[in-house]
mmCIF file of N, CA and C in Angstrom:
data_model
loop_
_atom_site.group_PDB
_atom_site.id
_atom_site.type_symbol
_atom_site.label_atom_id
_atom_site.label_comp_id
_atom_site.label_asym_id
_atom_site.label_seq_id
_atom_site.Cartn_x
_atom_site.Cartn_y
_atom_site.Cartn_z
ATOM 1 N N MET C 1473 0.839 -1.183 0.000
ATOM 2 C CA MET C 1473 0.000 0.000 0.000
ATOM 3 C C MET C 1473 0.883 1.245 0.000
ATOM 4 N N ASP C 1474 0.513 2.212 -0.812
ATOM 5 C CA ASP C 1474 1.281 3.453 -0.878
ATOM 6 C C ASP C 1474 1.082 4.287 0.375
ATOM 7 N N ASN C 1475 2.166 4.898 0.822
ATOM 8 C CA ASN C 1475 2.076 5.799 1.974
ATOM 9 C C ASN C 1475 1.209 6.997 1.602
ATOM 10 N N ILE C 1476 0.640 7.638 2.630
ATOM 11 C CA ILE C 1476 -0.196 8.824 2.423
ATOM 12 C C ILE C 1476 0.469 9.992 3.127
ATOM 13 N N LYS C 1477 0.771 11.028 2.370
ATOM 14 C CA LYS C 1477 1.380 12.237 2.916
ATOM 15 C C LYS C 1477 0.595 13.423 2.380
ATOM 16 N N ILE C 1478 -0.109 14.113 3.295
ATOM 17 C CA ILE C 1478 -0.887 15.289 2.918
ATOM 18 C C ILE C 1478 -0.379 16.445 3.760
ATOM 19 N N GLU C 1479 0.018 17.501 3.084
ATOM 20 C CA GLU C 1479 0.516 18.676 3.785
ATOM 21 C C GLU C 1479 -0.625 19.368 4.518
ATOM 22 N N GLY C 1480 -0.359 19.844 5.735
ATOM 23 C CA GLY C 1480 -1.356 20.575 6.490
ATOM 24 C C GLY C 1480 -1.701 21.883 5.800
ATOM 25 N N MET C 1481 -2.965 22.235 5.845
ATOM 26 C CA MET C 1481 -3.447 23.482 5.260
ATOM 27 C C MET C 1481 -4.126 24.285 6.370
ATOM 28 N N GLU C 1482 -4.736 25.397 5.998
ATOM 29 C CA GLU C 1482 -5.388 26.254 6.984
ATOM 30 C C GLU C 1482 -6.478 25.513 7.764
ATOM 31 N N ARG C 1483 -7.271 24.684 7.070
ATOM 32 C CA ARG C 1483 -8.408 24.018 7.710
ATOM 33 C C ARG C 1483 -8.222 22.516 7.898
ATOM 34 N N SER C 1484 -7.144 21.975 7.384
ATOM 35 C CA SER C 1484 -6.968 20.515 7.445
ATOM 36 C C SER C 1484 -5.582 20.151 7.973
ATOM 37 N N PRO C 1485 -5.514 19.030 8.681
ATOM 38 C CA PRO C 1485 -4.256 18.654 9.324
ATOM 39 C C PRO C 1485 -3.254 18.017 8.366
ATOM 40 N N GLU C 1486 -2.013 18.022 8.807
ATOM 41 C CA GLU C 1486 -0.987 17.222 8.127
ATOM 42 C C GLU C 1486 -1.303 15.763 8.407
ATOM 43 N N ILE C 1487 -1.203 14.951 7.380
ATOM 44 C CA ILE C 1487 -1.384 13.507 7.533
ATOM 45 C C ILE C 1487 -0.137 12.845 6.977
ATOM 46 N N ASP C 1488 0.478 12.010 7.784
ATOM 47 C CA ASP C 1488 1.658 11.269 7.349
ATOM 48 C C ASP C 1488 1.477 9.820 7.792
ATOM 49 N N PHE C 1489 0.968 9.000 6.896
ATOM 50 C CA PHE C 1489 0.714 7.586 7.168
ATOM 51 C C PHE C 1489 1.761 6.764 6.421
ATOM 52 N N ASN C 1490 2.696 6.181 7.162
ATOM 53 C CA ASN C 1490 3.737 5.340 6.589
ATOM 54 C C ASN C 1490 3.356 3.889 6.882
ATOM 55 N N PHE C 1491 2.721 3.262 5.917
ATOM 56 C CA PHE C 1491 2.195 1.915 6.110
ATOM 57 C C PHE C 1491 3.295 0.873 6.298
ATOM 58 N N SER C 1492 4.414 1.031 5.606
ATOM 59 C CA SER C 1492 5.485 0.036 5.728
ATOM 60 C C SER C 1492 6.143 0.090 7.103
ATOM 61 N N ALA C 1493 6.205 1.274 7.717
ATOM 62 C CA ALA C 1493 6.799 1.409 9.051
ATOM 63 C C ALA C 1493 5.749 1.356 10.163
ATOM 64 N N ASN C 1494 4.475 1.324 9.783
ATOM 65 C CA ASN C 1494 3.373 1.345 10.756
ATOM 66 C C ASN C 1494 3.437 2.558 11.684
ATOM 67 N N THR C 1495 3.809 3.709 11.129
ATOM 68 C CA THR C 1495 3.809 4.958 11.891
ATOM 69 C C THR C 1495 2.821 5.917 11.228
ATOM 70 N N PHE C 1496 2.009 6.536 12.059
ATOM 71 C CA PHE C 1496 0.915 7.354 11.565
ATOM 72 C C PHE C 1496 0.851 8.648 12.362
ATOM 73 N N LEU C 1497 0.615 9.760 11.669
ATOM 74 C CA LEU C 1497 0.608 11.074 12.303
ATOM 75 C C LEU C 1497 -0.546 11.916 11.777
ATOM 76 N N LEU C 1498 -1.246 12.563 12.709
ATOM 77 C CA LEU C 1498 -2.200 13.634 12.408
ATOM 78 C C LEU C 1498 -1.724 14.832 13.187
ATOM 79 N N LYS C 1499 -1.511 15.969 12.505
ATOM 80 C CA LYS C 1499 -0.903 17.121 13.173
ATOM 81 C C LYS C 1499 -1.497 18.429 12.647
ATOM 82 N N GLY C 1500 -1.793 19.336 13.575
ATOM 83 C CA GLY C 1500 -2.237 20.664 13.182
ATOM 84 C C GLY C 1500 -3.672 20.938 13.571
ATOM 85 N N GLU C 1501 -4.365 21.698 12.723
ATOM 86 C CA GLU C 1501 -5.762 22.046 12.944
ATOM 87 C C GLU C 1501 -6.636 21.238 11.993
ATOM 88 N N SER C 1502 -7.850 20.901 12.460
ATOM 89 C CA SER C 1502 -8.728 20.103 11.622
ATOM 90 C C SER C 1502 -10.166 20.592 11.708
ATOM 91 N N TYR C 1503 -10.575 21.298 10.666
ATOM 92 C CA TYR C 1503 -11.976 21.670 10.495
ATOM 93 C C TYR C 1503 -12.260 21.823 9.003
ATOM 94 N N PRO C 1504 -12.017 20.730 8.250
ATOM 95 C CA PRO C 1504 -12.218 20.798 6.800
ATOM 96 C C PRO C 1504 -13.691 21.018 6.455
ATOM 97 N N GLU C 1505 -13.932 21.635 5.297
ATOM 98 C CA GLU C 1505 -15.297 21.880 4.805
ATOM 99 C C GLU C 1505 -16.108 20.591 4.792
ATOM 100 N N ASP C 1506 -15.545 19.554 4.174
ATOM 101 C CA ASP C 1506 -16.228 18.269 4.048
ATOM 102 C C ASP C 1506 -15.360 17.188 4.698
ATOM 103 N N VAL C 1507 -15.675 16.896 5.937
ATOM 104 C CA VAL C 1507 -14.872 15.944 6.720
ATOM 105 C C VAL C 1507 -14.849 14.576 6.057
ATOM 106 N N THR C 1508 -15.987 14.137 5.545
ATOM 107 C CA THR C 1508 -16.066 12.808 4.916
ATOM 108 C C THR C 1508 -15.180 12.731 3.680
ATOM 109 N N ALA C 1509 -15.231 13.757 2.848
ATOM 110 C CA ALA C 1509 -14.406 13.756 1.631
ATOM 111 C C ALA C 1509 -12.928 13.796 1.985
ATOM 112 N N PHE C 1510 -12.568 14.570 3.012
ATOM 113 C CA PHE C 1510 -11.162 14.695 3.384
ATOM 114 C C PHE C 1510 -10.633 13.418 4.046
ATOM 115 N N PHE C 1511 -11.336 12.940 5.060
ATOM 116 C CA PHE C 1511 -10.829 11.811 5.844
ATOM 117 C C PHE C 1511 -11.232 10.441 5.298
ATOM 118 N N GLY C 1512 -12.337 10.354 4.557
ATOM 119 C CA GLY C 1512 -12.866 9.064 4.122
ATOM 120 C C GLY C 1512 -11.852 8.137 3.470
ATOM 121 N N PRO C 1513 -11.189 8.564 2.391
ATOM 122 C CA PRO C 1513 -10.224 7.683 1.723
ATOM 123 C C PRO C 1513 -9.025 7.326 2.616
ATOM 124 N N VAL C 1514 -8.605 8.279 3.433
ATOM 125 C CA VAL C 1514 -7.457 8.050 4.319
ATOM 126 C C VAL C 1514 -7.801 7.000 5.370
ATOM 127 N N ILE C 1515 -8.959 7.159 6.003
ATOM 128 C CA ILE C 1515 -9.393 6.220 7.044
ATOM 129 C C ILE C 1515 -9.653 4.850 6.427
ATOM 130 N N GLY C 1516 -10.217 4.829 5.234
ATOM 131 C CA GLY C 1516 -10.454 3.556 4.549
ATOM 132 C C GLY C 1516 -9.161 2.786 4.316
ATOM 133 N N ALA C 1517 -8.145 3.469 3.818
ATOM 134 C CA ALA C 1517 -6.848 2.833 3.578
ATOM 135 C C ALA C 1517 -6.213 2.391 4.893
ATOM 136 N N PHE C 1518 -6.331 3.235 5.915
ATOM 137 C CA PHE C 1518 -5.777 2.925 7.236
ATOM 138 C C PHE C 1518 -6.424 1.669 7.814
ATOM 139 N N GLU C 1519 -7.742 1.610 7.774
ATOM 140 C CA GLU C 1519 -8.451 0.449 8.320
ATOM 141 C C GLU C 1519 -8.116 -0.820 7.537
ATOM 142 N N GLU C 1520 -8.053 -0.705 6.219
ATOM 143 C CA GLU C 1520 -7.693 -1.852 5.375
ATOM 144 C C GLU C 1520 -6.307 -2.367 5.752
ATOM 145 N N HIS C 1521 -5.377 -1.454 5.966
ATOM 146 C CA HIS C 1521 -4.012 -1.841 6.338
ATOM 147 C C HIS C 1521 -4.000 -2.567 7.689
ATOM 148 N N LEU C 1522 -4.668 -1.981 8.682
ATOM 149 C CA LEU C 1522 -4.658 -2.606 10.011
ATOM 150 C C LEU C 1522 -5.336 -3.975 10.005
ATOM 151 N N ASN C 1523 -6.334 -4.149 9.161
ATOM 152 C CA ASN C 1523 -7.007 -5.447 9.065
ATOM 153 C C ASN C 1523 -6.120 -6.500 8.397
ATOM 154 N N SER C 1524 -5.059 -6.063 7.737
ATOM 155 C CA SER C 1524 -4.196 -7.002 7.018
ATOM 156 C C SER C 1524 -2.943 -7.394 7.809
ATOM 157 N N ILE C 1525 -2.766 -6.846 9.005
ATOM 158 C CA ILE C 1525 -1.558 -7.149 9.775
ATOM 159 C C ILE C 1525 -1.913 -7.795 11.109
ATOM 160 N N SER C 1526 -0.947 -8.496 11.680
ATOM 161 C CA SER C 1526 -1.117 -9.103 13.000
ATOM 162 C C SER C 1526 0.259 -9.256 13.631
ATOM 163 N N GLY C 1527 0.338 -8.988 14.913
ATOM 164 C CA GLY C 1527 1.609 -9.110 15.622
ATOM 165 C C GLY C 1527 2.585 -7.990 15.310
ATOM 166 N N GLU C 1528 2.101 -6.890 14.779
ATOM 167 C CA GLU C 1528 2.961 -5.773 14.385
ATOM 168 C C GLU C 1528 2.932 -4.674 15.441
ATOM 169 N N LYS C 1529 3.981 -3.873 15.464
ATOM 170 C CA LYS C 1529 4.027 -2.679 16.306
ATOM 171 C C LYS C 1529 3.464 -1.524 15.482
ATOM 172 N N VAL C 1530 2.492 -0.804 16.061
ATOM 173 C CA VAL C 1530 1.832 0.308 15.389
ATOM 174 C C VAL C 1530 1.948 1.542 16.283
ATOM 175 N N GLN C 1531 2.416 2.642 15.707
ATOM 176 C CA GLN C 1531 2.546 3.901 16.450
ATOM 177 C C GLN C 1531 1.680 4.964 15.777
ATOM 178 N N PHE C 1532 0.714 5.509 16.520
ATOM 179 C CA PHE C 1532 -0.124 6.592 16.000
ATOM 180 C C PHE C 1532 0.072 7.808 16.887
ATOM 181 N N THR C 1533 0.444 8.932 16.279
ATOM 182 C CA THR C 1533 0.669 10.169 17.024
ATOM 183 C C THR C 1533 -0.354 11.211 16.593
ATOM 184 N N PHE C 1534 -1.044 11.743 17.585
ATOM 185 C CA PHE C 1534 -1.974 12.850 17.381
ATOM 186 C C PHE C 1534 -1.307 14.087 17.961
ATOM 187 N N GLU C 1535 -1.155 15.118 17.141
ATOM 188 C CA GLU C 1535 -0.581 16.377 17.620
ATOM 189 C C GLU C 1535 -1.450 17.519 17.078
ATOM 190 N N LEU C 1536 -2.660 17.548 17.575
ATOM 191 C CA LEU C 1536 -3.637 18.517 17.089
ATOM 192 C C LEU C 1536 -3.704 19.718 18.030
ATOM 193 N N VAL C 1537 -3.848 20.896 17.451
ATOM 194 C CA VAL C 1537 -3.995 22.101 18.262
ATOM 195 C C VAL C 1537 -5.448 22.568 18.286
ATOM 196 N N TYR C 1538 -6.252 22.113 17.319
ATOM 197 C CA TYR C 1538 -7.669 22.434 17.303
ATOM 198 C C TYR C 1538 -8.365 21.456 16.369
ATOM 199 N N PHE C 1539 -9.592 21.046 16.758
ATOM 200 C CA PHE C 1539 -10.441 20.293 15.839
ATOM 201 C C PHE C 1539 -11.897 20.578 16.181
ATOM 202 N N ASN C 1540 -12.758 20.458 15.169
ATOM 203 C CA ASN C 1540 -14.182 20.713 15.370
ATOM 204 C C ASN C 1540 -14.912 19.416 15.721
ATOM 205 N N SER C 1541 -16.222 19.529 15.950
ATOM 206 C CA SER C 1541 -16.996 18.365 16.374
ATOM 207 C C SER C 1541 -17.052 17.282 15.296
ATOM 208 N N SER C 1542 -17.050 17.673 14.028
ATOM 209 C CA SER C 1542 -17.047 16.665 12.952
ATOM 210 C C SER C 1542 -15.754 15.866 12.959
ATOM 211 N N THR C 1543 -14.640 16.546 13.191
ATOM 212 C CA THR C 1543 -13.362 15.847 13.296
ATOM 213 C C THR C 1543 -13.336 14.968 14.541
ATOM 214 N N ALA C 1544 -13.964 15.413 15.629
ATOM 215 C CA ALA C 1544 -14.010 14.605 16.859
ATOM 216 C C ALA C 1544 -14.639 13.241 16.581
ATOM 217 N N LYS C 1545 -15.670 13.209 15.741
ATOM 218 C CA LYS C 1545 -16.301 11.925 15.378
ATOM 219 C C LYS C 1545 -15.316 11.043 14.610
ATOM 220 N N VAL C 1546 -14.558 11.668 13.728
ATOM 221 C CA VAL C 1546 -13.535 10.922 12.977
ATOM 222 C C VAL C 1546 -12.500 10.354 13.947
ATOM 223 N N LEU C 1547 -12.079 11.175 14.906
ATOM 224 C CA LEU C 1547 -11.085 10.726 15.888
ATOM 225 C C LEU C 1547 -11.621 9.563 16.714
ATOM 226 N N MET C 1548 -12.883 9.635 17.109
ATOM 227 C CA MET C 1548 -13.471 8.519 17.861
ATOM 228 C C MET C 1548 -13.397 7.240 17.048
ATOM 229 N N GLY C 1549 -13.703 7.350 15.754
ATOM 230 C CA GLY C 1549 -13.616 6.186 14.879
ATOM 231 C C GLY C 1549 -12.197 5.663 14.768
ATOM 232 N N LEU C 1550 -11.225 6.559 14.677
ATOM 233 C CA LEU C 1550 -9.820 6.147 14.615
ATOM 234 C C LEU C 1550 -9.409 5.404 15.882
ATOM 235 N N PHE C 1551 -9.822 5.925 17.035
ATOM 236 C CA PHE C 1551 -9.485 5.255 18.294
ATOM 237 C C PHE C 1551 -10.109 3.864 18.358
ATOM 238 N N GLU C 1552 -11.341 3.714 17.857
ATOM 239 C CA GLU C 1552 -11.976 2.388 17.819
ATOM 240 C C GLU C 1552 -11.197 1.438 16.912
ATOM 241 N N ILE C 1553 -10.796 1.929 15.744
ATOM 242 C CA ILE C 1553 -10.021 1.112 14.803
ATOM 243 C C ILE C 1553 -8.699 0.685 15.438
ATOM 244 N N LEU C 1554 -8.033 1.623 16.107
ATOM 245 C CA LEU C 1554 -6.745 1.320 16.747
ATOM 246 C C LEU C 1554 -6.914 0.322 17.885
ATOM 247 N N ASP C 1555 -7.958 0.475 18.677
ATOM 248 C CA ASP C 1555 -8.186 -0.447 19.798
ATOM 249 C C ASP C 1555 -8.515 -1.842 19.280
ATOM 250 N N GLU C 1556 -9.260 -1.909 18.191
ATOM 251 C CA GLU C 1556 -9.579 -3.202 17.590
ATOM 252 C C GLU C 1556 -8.311 -3.870 17.037
ATOM 253 N N ALA C 1557 -7.428 -3.060 16.436
ATOM 254 C CA ALA C 1557 -6.163 -3.613 15.930
ATOM 255 C C ALA C 1557 -5.336 -4.190 17.076
ATOM 256 N N ALA C 1558 -5.371 -3.530 18.232
ATOM 257 C CA ALA C 1558 -4.654 -4.044 19.407
ATOM 258 C C ALA C 1558 -5.312 -5.334 19.896
ATOM 259 N N ALA C 1559 -6.628 -5.389 19.881
ATOM 260 C CA ALA C 1559 -7.348 -6.598 20.301
ATOM 261 C C ALA C 1559 -7.026 -7.765 19.373
ATOM 262 N N ASN C 1560 -6.665 -7.456 18.124
ATOM 263 C CA ASN C 1560 -6.339 -8.497 17.139
ATOM 264 C C ASN C 1560 -4.862 -8.886 17.146
ATOM 265 N N GLY C 1561 -4.130 -8.510 18.205
ATOM 266 C CA GLY C 1561 -2.770 -8.998 18.366
ATOM 267 C C GLY C 1561 -1.662 -8.047 17.980
ATOM 268 N N ASN C 1562 -1.991 -6.817 17.631
ATOM 269 C CA ASN C 1562 -0.954 -5.836 17.311
ATOM 270 C C ASN C 1562 -0.583 -5.044 18.558
ATOM 271 N N ASP C 1563 0.658 -4.586 18.611
ATOM 272 C CA ASP C 1563 1.138 -3.751 19.709
ATOM 273 C C ASP C 1563 0.910 -2.296 19.326
ATOM 274 N N VAL C 1564 -0.234 -1.758 19.728
ATOM 275 C CA VAL C 1564 -0.647 -0.424 19.302
ATOM 276 C C VAL C 1564 -0.339 0.587 20.404
ATOM 277 N N HIS C 1565 0.444 1.599 20.040
ATOM 278 C CA HIS C 1565 0.796 2.671 20.973
ATOM 279 C C HIS C 1565 0.306 3.991 20.382
ATOM 280 N N ILE C 1566 -0.503 4.704 21.167
ATOM 281 C CA ILE C 1566 -1.063 5.984 20.738
ATOM 282 C C ILE C 1566 -0.461 7.076 21.605
ATOM 283 N N THR C 1567 0.053 8.114 20.974
ATOM 284 C CA THR C 1567 0.583 9.265 21.701
ATOM 285 C C THR C 1567 -0.266 10.485 21.351
ATOM 286 N N TRP C 1568 -0.778 11.140 22.378
ATOM 287 C CA TRP C 1568 -1.561 12.362 22.211
ATOM 288 C C TRP C 1568 -0.694 13.508 22.710
ATOM 289 N N ILE C 1569 -0.176 14.298 21.789
ATOM 290 C CA ILE C 1569 0.718 15.408 22.132
ATOM 291 C C ILE C 1569 -0.095 16.698 22.192
ATOM 292 N N HIS C 1570 0.121 17.451 23.262
ATOM 293 C CA HIS C 1570 -0.575 18.728 23.403
ATOM 294 C C HIS C 1570 0.362 19.744 24.034
ATOM 295 N N GLU C 1571 0.096 21.019 23.758
ATOM 296 C CA GLU C 1571 0.901 22.078 24.350
ATOM 297 C C GLU C 1571 0.662 22.104 25.854
ATOM 298 N N GLU C 1572 1.714 22.369 26.615
ATOM 299 C CA GLU C 1572 1.626 22.256 28.071
ATOM 300 C C GLU C 1572 0.575 23.158 28.696
ATOM 301 N N ASP C 1573 0.234 24.265 28.058
ATOM 302 C CA ASP C 1573 -0.760 25.163 28.635
ATOM 303 C C ASP C 1573 -2.149 25.002 28.015
ATOM 304 N N ASP C 1574 -2.344 23.951 27.217
ATOM 305 C CA ASP C 1574 -3.636 23.721 26.569
ATOM 306 C C ASP C 1574 -4.414 22.635 27.321
ATOM 307 N N ASP C 1575 -5.098 23.078 28.369
ATOM 308 C CA ASP C 1575 -5.856 22.142 29.201
ATOM 309 C C ASP C 1575 -6.984 21.461 28.434
ATOM 310 N N ASN C 1576 -7.576 22.167 27.478
ATOM 311 C CA ASN C 1576 -8.673 21.600 26.709
ATOM 312 C C ASN C 1576 -8.203 20.406 25.870
ATOM 313 N N MET C 1577 -7.085 20.571 25.171
ATOM 314 C CA MET C 1577 -6.581 19.457 24.352
ATOM 315 C C MET C 1577 -6.105 18.300 25.234
ATOM 316 N N GLU C 1578 -5.556 18.616 26.387
ATOM 317 C CA GLU C 1578 -5.148 17.564 27.319
ATOM 318 C C GLU C 1578 -6.371 16.760 27.772
ATOM 319 N N GLU C 1579 -7.433 17.479 28.108
ATOM 320 C CA GLU C 1579 -8.658 16.823 28.562
ATOM 321 C C GLU C 1579 -9.283 15.976 27.456
ATOM 322 N N MET C 1580 -9.303 16.506 26.233
ATOM 323 C CA MET C 1580 -9.850 15.742 25.102
ATOM 324 C C MET C 1580 -9.060 14.452 24.888
ATOM 325 N N GLY C 1581 -7.737 14.561 24.922
ATOM 326 C CA GLY C 1581 -6.913 13.370 24.760
ATOM 327 C C GLY C 1581 -7.172 12.348 25.849
ATOM 328 N N ALA C 1582 -7.270 12.821 27.085
ATOM 329 C CA ALA C 1582 -7.527 11.917 28.209
ATOM 330 C C ALA C 1582 -8.862 11.202 28.029
ATOM 331 N N GLU C 1583 -9.864 11.921 27.551
ATOM 332 C CA GLU C 1583 -11.176 11.305 27.326
ATOM 333 C C GLU C 1583 -11.107 10.228 26.252
ATOM 334 N N PHE C 1584 -10.411 10.503 25.158
ATOM 335 C CA PHE C 1584 -10.252 9.482 24.121
ATOM 336 C C PHE C 1584 -9.521 8.267 24.690
ATOM 337 N N GLY C 1585 -8.464 8.512 25.452
ATOM 338 C CA GLY C 1585 -7.662 7.424 26.007
ATOM 339 C C GLY C 1585 -8.416 6.550 26.982
ATOM 340 N N GLU C 1586 -9.369 7.127 27.715
ATOM 341 C CA GLU C 1586 -10.133 6.369 28.712
ATOM 342 C C GLU C 1586 -10.937 5.236 28.102
ATOM 343 N N ASP C 1587 -11.351 5.388 26.861
ATOM 344 C CA ASP C 1587 -12.200 4.384 26.216
ATOM 345 C C ASP C 1587 -11.422 3.194 25.663
ATOM 346 N N LEU C 1588 -10.103 3.280 25.652
ATOM 347 C CA LEU C 1588 -9.291 2.198 25.092
ATOM 348 C C LEU C 1588 -9.205 1.032 26.070
ATOM 349 N N GLU C 1589 -9.361 -0.164 25.538
ATOM 350 C CA GLU C 1589 -9.253 -1.367 26.358
ATOM 351 C C GLU C 1589 -7.999 -2.168 26.038
ATOM 352 N N ASN C 1590 -7.455 -2.018 24.830
ATOM 353 C CA ASN C 1590 -6.354 -2.878 24.380
ATOM 354 C C ASN C 1590 -5.094 -2.128 23.969
ATOM 355 N N ALA C 1591 -5.250 -0.932 23.454
ATOM 356 C CA ALA C 1591 -4.101 -0.149 22.984
ATOM 357 C C ALA C 1591 -3.462 0.606 24.150
ATOM 358 N N THR C 1592 -2.181 0.903 24.024
ATOM 359 C CA THR C 1592 -1.453 1.702 25.001
ATOM 360 C C THR C 1592 -1.628 3.167 24.638
ATOM 361 N N PHE C 1593 -1.886 4.010 25.646
ATOM 362 C CA PHE C 1593 -2.144 5.423 25.404
ATOM 363 C C PHE C 1593 -1.224 6.266 26.276
ATOM 364 N N GLU C 1594 -0.648 7.315 25.661
ATOM 365 C CA GLU C 1594 0.246 8.214 26.384
ATOM 366 C C GLU C 1594 -0.133 9.664 26.089
ATOM 367 N N LEU C 1595 -0.326 10.443 27.159
ATOM 368 C CA LEU C 1595 -0.501 11.890 27.036
ATOM 369 C C LEU C 1595 0.880 12.506 27.161
ATOM 370 N N LYS C 1596 1.218 13.409 26.245
ATOM 371 C CA LYS C 1596 2.549 13.984 26.266
ATOM 372 C C LYS C 1596 2.461 15.493 26.084
ATOM 373 N N LYS C 1597 3.021 16.247 27.062
ATOM 374 C CA LYS C 1597 3.021 17.706 26.981
ATOM 375 C C LYS C 1597 4.287 18.179 26.280
ATOM 376 N N ILE C 1598 4.114 19.244 25.475
ATOM 377 C CA ILE C 1598 5.287 19.866 24.864
ATOM 378 C C ILE C 1598 5.277 21.353 25.204
ATOM 379 N N ALA C 1599 6.445 21.918 25.353
ATOM 380 C CA ALA C 1599 6.568 23.349 25.596
ATOM 381 C C ALA C 1599 6.335 24.102 24.307
ATOM 382 N N VAL C 1600 5.760 25.291 24.438
ATOM 383 C CA VAL C 1600 5.498 26.091 23.232
ATOM 384 C C VAL C 1600 6.554 27.142 23.042
#
């Protein structure tokens, strides 16, 4: 499967999905006009890839500074996909990076992490 690299824009995040290395990144702001059109093909390829592997180490990094409610639904779906991949025998590690003074993003990450049953979750603060 070809890697997916999309440069971050004003309304959409940077996406760097390296399928061969099993490293995945969402970074920046996310409030695209059409969330389904933007994320649909990416999430489809991601889910297809995770369904085709077993016993692999998977690293997903979220480094978002803002996202809207439509993106939040996409993120919930991503967390479900990642947790299912961990339940299927993969070593899934999720890192939620947030600025040290952004309590809202820290809280959002913690809420997403609470729902995980199989994947490893880490909240990580960075200085601005």
